[in-house]
Tab-separated table of C-alpha atoms and ligand atoms in Angstrom:
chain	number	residue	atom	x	y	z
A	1	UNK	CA	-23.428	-1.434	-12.044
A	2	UNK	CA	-20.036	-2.608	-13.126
A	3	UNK	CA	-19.020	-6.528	-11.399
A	4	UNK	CA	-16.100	-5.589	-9.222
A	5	UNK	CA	-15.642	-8.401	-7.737
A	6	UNK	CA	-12.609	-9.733	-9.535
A	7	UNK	CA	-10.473	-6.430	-9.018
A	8	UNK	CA	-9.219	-8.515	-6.061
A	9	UNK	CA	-7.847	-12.336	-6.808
A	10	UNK	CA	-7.189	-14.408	-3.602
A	11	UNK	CA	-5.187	-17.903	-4.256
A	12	UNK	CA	-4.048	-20.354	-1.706
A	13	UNK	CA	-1.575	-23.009	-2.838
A	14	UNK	CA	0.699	-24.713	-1.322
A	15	UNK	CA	0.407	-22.598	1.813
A	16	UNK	CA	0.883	-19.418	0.138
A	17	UNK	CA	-2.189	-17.182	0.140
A	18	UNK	CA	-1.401	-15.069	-3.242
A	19	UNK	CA	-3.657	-11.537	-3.105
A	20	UNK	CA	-3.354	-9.769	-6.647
A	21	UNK	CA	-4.829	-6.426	-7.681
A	22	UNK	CA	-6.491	-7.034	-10.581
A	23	UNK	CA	-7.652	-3.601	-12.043
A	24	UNK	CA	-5.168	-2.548	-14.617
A	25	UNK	CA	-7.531	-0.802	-17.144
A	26	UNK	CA	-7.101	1.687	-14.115
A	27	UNK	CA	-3.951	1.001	-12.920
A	28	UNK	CA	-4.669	-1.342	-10.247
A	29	UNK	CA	-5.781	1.808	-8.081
A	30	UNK	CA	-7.603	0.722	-5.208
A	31	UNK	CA	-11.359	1.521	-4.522
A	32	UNK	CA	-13.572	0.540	-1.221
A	33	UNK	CA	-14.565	-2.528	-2.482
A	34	UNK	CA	-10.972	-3.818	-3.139
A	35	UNK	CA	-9.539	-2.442	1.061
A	36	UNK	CA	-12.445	-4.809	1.980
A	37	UNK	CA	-11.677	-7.415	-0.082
A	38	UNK	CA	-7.644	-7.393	1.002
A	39	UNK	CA	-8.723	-6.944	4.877
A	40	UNK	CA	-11.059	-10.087	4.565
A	41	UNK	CA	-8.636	-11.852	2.596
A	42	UNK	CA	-5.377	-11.548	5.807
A	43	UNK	CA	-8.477	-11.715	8.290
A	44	UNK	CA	-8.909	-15.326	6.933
A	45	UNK	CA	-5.659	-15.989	5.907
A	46	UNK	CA	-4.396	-15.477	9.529
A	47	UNK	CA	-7.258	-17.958	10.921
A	48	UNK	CA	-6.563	-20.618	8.191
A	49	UNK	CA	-3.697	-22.919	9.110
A	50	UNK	CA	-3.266	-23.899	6.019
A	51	UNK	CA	-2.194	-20.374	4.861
A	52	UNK	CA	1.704	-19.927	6.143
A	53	UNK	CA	2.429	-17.063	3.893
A	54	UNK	CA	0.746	-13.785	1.925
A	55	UNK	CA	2.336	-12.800	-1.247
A	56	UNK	CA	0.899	-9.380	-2.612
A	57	UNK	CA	1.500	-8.616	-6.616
A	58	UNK	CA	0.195	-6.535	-9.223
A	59	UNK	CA	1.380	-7.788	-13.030
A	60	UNK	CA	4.310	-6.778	-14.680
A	61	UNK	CA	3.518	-3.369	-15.822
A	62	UNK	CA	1.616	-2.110	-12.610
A	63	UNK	CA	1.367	-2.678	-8.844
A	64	UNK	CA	-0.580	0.113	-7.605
A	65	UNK	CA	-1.951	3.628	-8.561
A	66	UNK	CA	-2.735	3.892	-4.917
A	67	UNK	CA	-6.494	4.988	-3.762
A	68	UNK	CA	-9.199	5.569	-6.390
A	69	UNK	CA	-9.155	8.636	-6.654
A	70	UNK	CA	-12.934	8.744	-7.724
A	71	UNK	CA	-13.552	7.461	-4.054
A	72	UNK	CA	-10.955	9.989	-2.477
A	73	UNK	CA	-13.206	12.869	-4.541
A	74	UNK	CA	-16.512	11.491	-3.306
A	75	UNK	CA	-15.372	11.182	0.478
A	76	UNK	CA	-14.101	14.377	0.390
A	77	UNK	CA	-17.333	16.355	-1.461
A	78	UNK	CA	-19.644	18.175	0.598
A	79	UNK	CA	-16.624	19.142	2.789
A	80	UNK	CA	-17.529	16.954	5.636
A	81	UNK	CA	-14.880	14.214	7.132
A	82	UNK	CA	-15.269	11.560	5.979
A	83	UNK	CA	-17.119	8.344	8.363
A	84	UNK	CA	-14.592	7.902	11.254
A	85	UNK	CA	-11.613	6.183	10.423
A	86	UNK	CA	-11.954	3.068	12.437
A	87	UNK	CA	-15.056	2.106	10.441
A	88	UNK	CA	-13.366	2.788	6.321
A	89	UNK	CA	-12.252	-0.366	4.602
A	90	UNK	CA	-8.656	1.103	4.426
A	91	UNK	CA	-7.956	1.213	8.000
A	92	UNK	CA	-9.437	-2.146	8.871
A	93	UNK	CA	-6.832	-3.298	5.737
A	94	UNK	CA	-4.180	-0.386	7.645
A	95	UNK	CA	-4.729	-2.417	10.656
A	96	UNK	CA	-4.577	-6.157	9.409
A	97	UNK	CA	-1.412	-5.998	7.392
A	98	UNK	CA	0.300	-4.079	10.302
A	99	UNK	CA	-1.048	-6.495	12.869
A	100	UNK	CA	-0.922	-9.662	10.594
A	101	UNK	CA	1.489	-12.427	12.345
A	102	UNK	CA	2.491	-14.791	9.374
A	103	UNK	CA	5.587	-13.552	6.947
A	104	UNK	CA	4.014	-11.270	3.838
A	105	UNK	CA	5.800	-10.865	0.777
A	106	UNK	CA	5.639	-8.135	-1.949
A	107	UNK	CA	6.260	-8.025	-5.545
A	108	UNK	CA	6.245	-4.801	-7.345
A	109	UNK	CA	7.028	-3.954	-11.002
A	110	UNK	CA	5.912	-0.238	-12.481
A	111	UNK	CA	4.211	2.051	-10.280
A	112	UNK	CA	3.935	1.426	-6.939
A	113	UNK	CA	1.664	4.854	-5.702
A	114	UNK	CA	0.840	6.074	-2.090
A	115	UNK	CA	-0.463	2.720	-0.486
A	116	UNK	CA	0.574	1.072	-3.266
A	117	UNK	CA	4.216	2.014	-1.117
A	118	UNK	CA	3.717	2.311	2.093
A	119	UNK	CA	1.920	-0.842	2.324
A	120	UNK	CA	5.217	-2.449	1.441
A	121	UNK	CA	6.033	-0.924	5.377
A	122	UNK	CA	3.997	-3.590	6.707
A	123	UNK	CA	5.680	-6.520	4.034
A	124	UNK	CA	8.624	-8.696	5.372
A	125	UNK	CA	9.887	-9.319	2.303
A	126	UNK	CA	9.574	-6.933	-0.730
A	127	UNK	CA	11.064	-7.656	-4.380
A	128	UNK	CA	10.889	-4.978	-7.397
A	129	UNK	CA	11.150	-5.708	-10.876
A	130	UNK	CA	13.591	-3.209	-12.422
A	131	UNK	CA	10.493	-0.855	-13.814
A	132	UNK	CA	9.233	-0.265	-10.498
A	133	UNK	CA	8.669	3.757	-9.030
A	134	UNK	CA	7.584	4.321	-5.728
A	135	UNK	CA	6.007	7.422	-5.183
A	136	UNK	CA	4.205	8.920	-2.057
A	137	UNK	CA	2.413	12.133	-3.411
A	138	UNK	CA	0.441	12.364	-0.563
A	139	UNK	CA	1.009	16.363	-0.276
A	140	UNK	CA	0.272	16.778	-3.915
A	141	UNK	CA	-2.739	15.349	-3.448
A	142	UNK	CA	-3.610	18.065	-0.225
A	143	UNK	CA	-3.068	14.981	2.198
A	144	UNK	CA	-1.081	13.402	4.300
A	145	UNK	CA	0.672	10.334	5.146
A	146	UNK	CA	-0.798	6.732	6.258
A	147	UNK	CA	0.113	3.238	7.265
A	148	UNK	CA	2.489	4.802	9.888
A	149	UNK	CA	4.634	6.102	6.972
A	150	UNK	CA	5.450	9.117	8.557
A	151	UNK	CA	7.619	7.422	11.623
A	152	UNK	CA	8.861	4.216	9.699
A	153	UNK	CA	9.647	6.254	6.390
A	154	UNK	CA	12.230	8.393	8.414
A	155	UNK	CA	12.912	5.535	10.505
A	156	UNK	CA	13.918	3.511	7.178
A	157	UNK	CA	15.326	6.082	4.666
A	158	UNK	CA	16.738	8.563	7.026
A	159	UNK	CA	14.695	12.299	7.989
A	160	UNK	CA	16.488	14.211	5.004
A	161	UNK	CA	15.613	11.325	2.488
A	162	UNK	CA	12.308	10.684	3.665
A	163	UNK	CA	11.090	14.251	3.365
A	164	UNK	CA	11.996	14.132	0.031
A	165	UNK	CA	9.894	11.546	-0.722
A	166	UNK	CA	7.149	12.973	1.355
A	167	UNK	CA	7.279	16.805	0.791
A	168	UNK	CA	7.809	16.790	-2.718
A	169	UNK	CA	6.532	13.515	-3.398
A	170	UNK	CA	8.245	13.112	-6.525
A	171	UNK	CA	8.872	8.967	-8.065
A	172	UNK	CA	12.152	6.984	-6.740
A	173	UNK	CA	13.135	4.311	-8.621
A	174	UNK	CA	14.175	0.368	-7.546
A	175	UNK	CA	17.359	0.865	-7.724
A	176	UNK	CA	16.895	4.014	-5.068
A	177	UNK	CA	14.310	1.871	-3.262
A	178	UNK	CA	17.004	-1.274	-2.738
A	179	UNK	CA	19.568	1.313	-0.994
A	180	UNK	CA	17.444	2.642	1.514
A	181	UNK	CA	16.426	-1.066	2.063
A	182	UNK	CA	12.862	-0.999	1.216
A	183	UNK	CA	13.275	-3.529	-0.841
A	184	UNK	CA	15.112	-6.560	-1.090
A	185	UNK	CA	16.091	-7.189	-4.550
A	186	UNK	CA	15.671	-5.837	-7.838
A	187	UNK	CA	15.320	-8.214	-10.801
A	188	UNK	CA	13.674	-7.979	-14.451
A	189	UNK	CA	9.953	-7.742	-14.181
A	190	UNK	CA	9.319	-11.110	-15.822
A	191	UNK	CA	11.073	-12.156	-13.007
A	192	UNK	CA	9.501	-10.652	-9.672
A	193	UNK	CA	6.724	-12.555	-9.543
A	194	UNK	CA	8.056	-15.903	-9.734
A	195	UNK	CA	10.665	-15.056	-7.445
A	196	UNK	CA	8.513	-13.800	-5.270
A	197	UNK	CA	6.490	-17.314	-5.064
A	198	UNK	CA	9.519	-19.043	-4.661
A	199	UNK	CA	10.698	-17.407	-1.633
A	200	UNK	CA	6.704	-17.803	-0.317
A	201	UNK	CA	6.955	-21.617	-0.769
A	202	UNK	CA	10.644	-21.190	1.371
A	203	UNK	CA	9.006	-19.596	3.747
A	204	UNK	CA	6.315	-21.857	3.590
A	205	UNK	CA	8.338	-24.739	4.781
A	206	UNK	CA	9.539	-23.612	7.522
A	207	UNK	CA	7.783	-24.246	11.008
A	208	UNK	CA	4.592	-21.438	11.077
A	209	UNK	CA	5.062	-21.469	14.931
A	210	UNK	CA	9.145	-20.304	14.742
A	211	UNK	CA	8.253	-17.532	12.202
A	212	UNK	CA	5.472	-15.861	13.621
A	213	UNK	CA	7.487	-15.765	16.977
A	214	UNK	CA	10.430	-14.696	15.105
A	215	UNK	CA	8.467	-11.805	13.251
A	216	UNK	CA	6.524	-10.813	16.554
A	217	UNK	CA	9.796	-10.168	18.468
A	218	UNK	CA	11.503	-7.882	15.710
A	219	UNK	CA	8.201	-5.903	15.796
A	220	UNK	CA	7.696	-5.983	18.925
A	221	UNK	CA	9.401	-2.857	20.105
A	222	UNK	CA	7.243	-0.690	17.851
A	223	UNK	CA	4.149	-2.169	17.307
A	224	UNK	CA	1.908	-0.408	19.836
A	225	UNK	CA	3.567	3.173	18.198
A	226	UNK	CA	2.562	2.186	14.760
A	227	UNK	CA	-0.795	1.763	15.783
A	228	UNK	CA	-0.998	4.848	18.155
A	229	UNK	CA	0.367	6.703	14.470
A	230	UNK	CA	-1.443	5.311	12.387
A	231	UNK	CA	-4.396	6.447	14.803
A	232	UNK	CA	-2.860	10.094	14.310
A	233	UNK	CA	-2.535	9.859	11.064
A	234	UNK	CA	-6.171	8.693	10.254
A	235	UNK	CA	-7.602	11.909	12.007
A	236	UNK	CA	-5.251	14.246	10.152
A	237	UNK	CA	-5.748	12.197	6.754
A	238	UNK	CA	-9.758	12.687	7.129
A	239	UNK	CA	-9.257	16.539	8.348
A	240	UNK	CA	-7.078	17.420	5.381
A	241	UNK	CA	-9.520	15.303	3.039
A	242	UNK	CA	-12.679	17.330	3.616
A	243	UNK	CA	-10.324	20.468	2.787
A	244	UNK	CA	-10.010	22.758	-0.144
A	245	UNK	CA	-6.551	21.483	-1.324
A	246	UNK	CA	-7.525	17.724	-1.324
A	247	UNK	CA	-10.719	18.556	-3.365
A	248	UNK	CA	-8.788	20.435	-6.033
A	249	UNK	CA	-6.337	17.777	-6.529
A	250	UNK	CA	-8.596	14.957	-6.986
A	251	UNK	CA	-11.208	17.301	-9.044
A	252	UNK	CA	-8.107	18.197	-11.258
A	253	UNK	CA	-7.052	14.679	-11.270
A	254	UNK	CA	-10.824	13.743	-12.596
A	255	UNK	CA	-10.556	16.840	-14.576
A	256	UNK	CA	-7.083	15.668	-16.464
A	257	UNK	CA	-5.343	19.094	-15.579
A	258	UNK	CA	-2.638	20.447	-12.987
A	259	UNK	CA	-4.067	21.441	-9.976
A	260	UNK	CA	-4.227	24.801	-8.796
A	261	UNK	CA	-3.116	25.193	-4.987
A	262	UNK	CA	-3.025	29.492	-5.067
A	263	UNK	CA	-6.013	29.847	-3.108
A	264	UNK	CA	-4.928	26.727	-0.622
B	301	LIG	N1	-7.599	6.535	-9.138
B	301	LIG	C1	-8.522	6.432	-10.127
B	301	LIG	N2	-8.180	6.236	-11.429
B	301	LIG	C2	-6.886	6.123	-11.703
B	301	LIG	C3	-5.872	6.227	-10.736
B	301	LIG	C4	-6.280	6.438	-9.390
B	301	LIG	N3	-5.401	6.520	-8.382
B	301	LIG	N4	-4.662	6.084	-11.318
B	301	LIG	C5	-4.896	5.907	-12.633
B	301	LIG	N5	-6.236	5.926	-12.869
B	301	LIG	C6	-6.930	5.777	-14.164
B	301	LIG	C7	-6.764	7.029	-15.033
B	301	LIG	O1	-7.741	8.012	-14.688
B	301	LIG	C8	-6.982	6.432	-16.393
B	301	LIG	O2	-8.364	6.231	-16.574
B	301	LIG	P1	-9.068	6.485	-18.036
B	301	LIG	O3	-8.406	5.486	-18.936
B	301	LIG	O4	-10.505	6.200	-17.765
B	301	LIG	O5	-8.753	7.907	-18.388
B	301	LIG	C9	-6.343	5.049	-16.283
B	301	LIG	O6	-6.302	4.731	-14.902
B	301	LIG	C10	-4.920	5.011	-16.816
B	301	LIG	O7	-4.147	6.000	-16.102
B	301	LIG	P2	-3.034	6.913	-16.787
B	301	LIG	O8	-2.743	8.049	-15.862
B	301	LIG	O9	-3.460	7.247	-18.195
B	301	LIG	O10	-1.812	5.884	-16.848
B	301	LIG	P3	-0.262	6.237	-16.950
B	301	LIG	O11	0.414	4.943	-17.304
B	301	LIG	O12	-0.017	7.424	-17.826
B	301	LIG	O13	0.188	6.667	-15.470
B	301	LIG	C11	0.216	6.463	-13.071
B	301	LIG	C12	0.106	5.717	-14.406
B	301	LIG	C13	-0.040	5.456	-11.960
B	301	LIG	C14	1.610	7.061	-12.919
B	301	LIG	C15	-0.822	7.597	-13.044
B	301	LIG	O14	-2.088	7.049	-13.429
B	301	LIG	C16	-1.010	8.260	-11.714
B	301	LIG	O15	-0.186	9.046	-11.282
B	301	LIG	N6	-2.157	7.993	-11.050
B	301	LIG	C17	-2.568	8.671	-9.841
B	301	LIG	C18	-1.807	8.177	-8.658
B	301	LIG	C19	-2.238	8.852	-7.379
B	301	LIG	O16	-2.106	10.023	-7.164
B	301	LIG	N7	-2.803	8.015	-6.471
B	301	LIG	C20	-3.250	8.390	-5.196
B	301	LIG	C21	-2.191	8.106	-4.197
B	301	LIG	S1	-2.642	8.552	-2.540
């Protein structure tokens, strides 16, 4: 059995808790083991006074392929759902970066795929090296959308804009992502990173008790509908993920070919 246990990397210094994916031989996609790992990691980081801010990166090439798609295949086989949602590593991670109450920051250079974006939702502050492409190809993949994406995505980008992204699911790049606001700045990948850190240790000396109030009160007015959708969400997500479509795409996916969606 391979040692996963480094796909992950959890730093704390200087009050910033730094989570990096760490798979890039497979683009940084993100298996059980690694939603654990990230939900344990803000779990802890939001008990630990020490930790005043979460950064989230991937390197300079990469942020995130999204969900393994191995995993998607194997939850889906058999055509039954999937264990209830509640109880999956990716909702408990769903639910802690929606719910988490300290200032998170996101850096993202290259591909930033299904919850490799719409975990950037949930960020405060998100910076994109000049490589990056979001992409939400939830559809393509017989699915649909998580984290809440289908309220705040419309909410951020605009309906017509953000069924674009979701319906045909096709890449937008940083400079696309900056206008709509999803992110805050765009700079050279060598650069995100660092700059990223640097507005963590701002952050980071500031008074803990100002910003989480501060935070809490802009997301106040929504928080209990992100949750109820993200509830929705999860039941149609495990539905469509026990279907026909969902098991073409990922066996195609697996299989290195297009998919082939006549018959779904
Ligand atoms: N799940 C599992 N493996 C993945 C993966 C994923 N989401 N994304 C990439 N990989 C693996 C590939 O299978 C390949 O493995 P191999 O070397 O054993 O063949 C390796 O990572 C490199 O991927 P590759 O597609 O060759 O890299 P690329 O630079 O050409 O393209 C991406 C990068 C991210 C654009 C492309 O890999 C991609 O579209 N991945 C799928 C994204 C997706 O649909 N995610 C689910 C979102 S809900």
């Amino acid at each position: 059995m391979s040692d996963n246990s480094q796909d992950i990397l959890v730093h704390t210094e200087a009050g910033v808790c730094t989570i990096t994916f760490n798979r890039a031989d497979k683009k940084n996609s993100i298996t059980e083991a690694m939603y654990a790992a990230m939900a344990d990691a803000l779990a802890q980081a939001e008990q630990d006074a020490a930790v005043r801010c979460v950064v989230f990166q991937g390197d300079m090439a990469i942020f995130s392929a999204g969900n393994d798609i191995g995993d998607f295949l194997q939850q889906s086989a058999g055509g039954a759902a999937p264990k209830p949602a509640a109880d999956r590593p990716v909702w408990r991670f769903l639910r802690n970066i929606a719910g988490f109450p300290k200032p998170v920051i996101a850096a993202v250079c290259g591909p930033a795929v299904g919850i490799g974006t719409t975990l950037l939702l949930h960020c405060d502050l998100v910076y994109a090296g000049d490589n990056a492409a979001f992409s939400l190809p939830f559809v393509n993949l017989g699915l649909c959308p998580e984290a809440a994406s289908s309220m705040l995505l419309p909410q951020m980008f605009g309906y017509h804009r953000a069924a674009e992204a979701l319906l045909l699911g096709e890449p937008f790049m940083a400079e696309a992502a900056l206008e709509v606001g999803l992110v805050n700045r765009v700079v050279p990948p060598g650069e995100c990173n660092a700059l990223a850190q640097a507005q963590a240790r701002k952050l980071a000396a500031k008074p803990l008790s100002a910003l989480i109030e501060t935070k809490r009160l802009m997301k106040a007015g929504q928080a209990a509908q992100v949750a109820a959708r993200m509830d929705e969400e999860g039941a149609s997500f495990g539905r469509l993920m026990a279907g026909p479509a969902a098991r073409e795409a990922f066996t195609a996916f697996m299989e290195k070919r297009k998919p082939d969606f006549s018959k779904c």
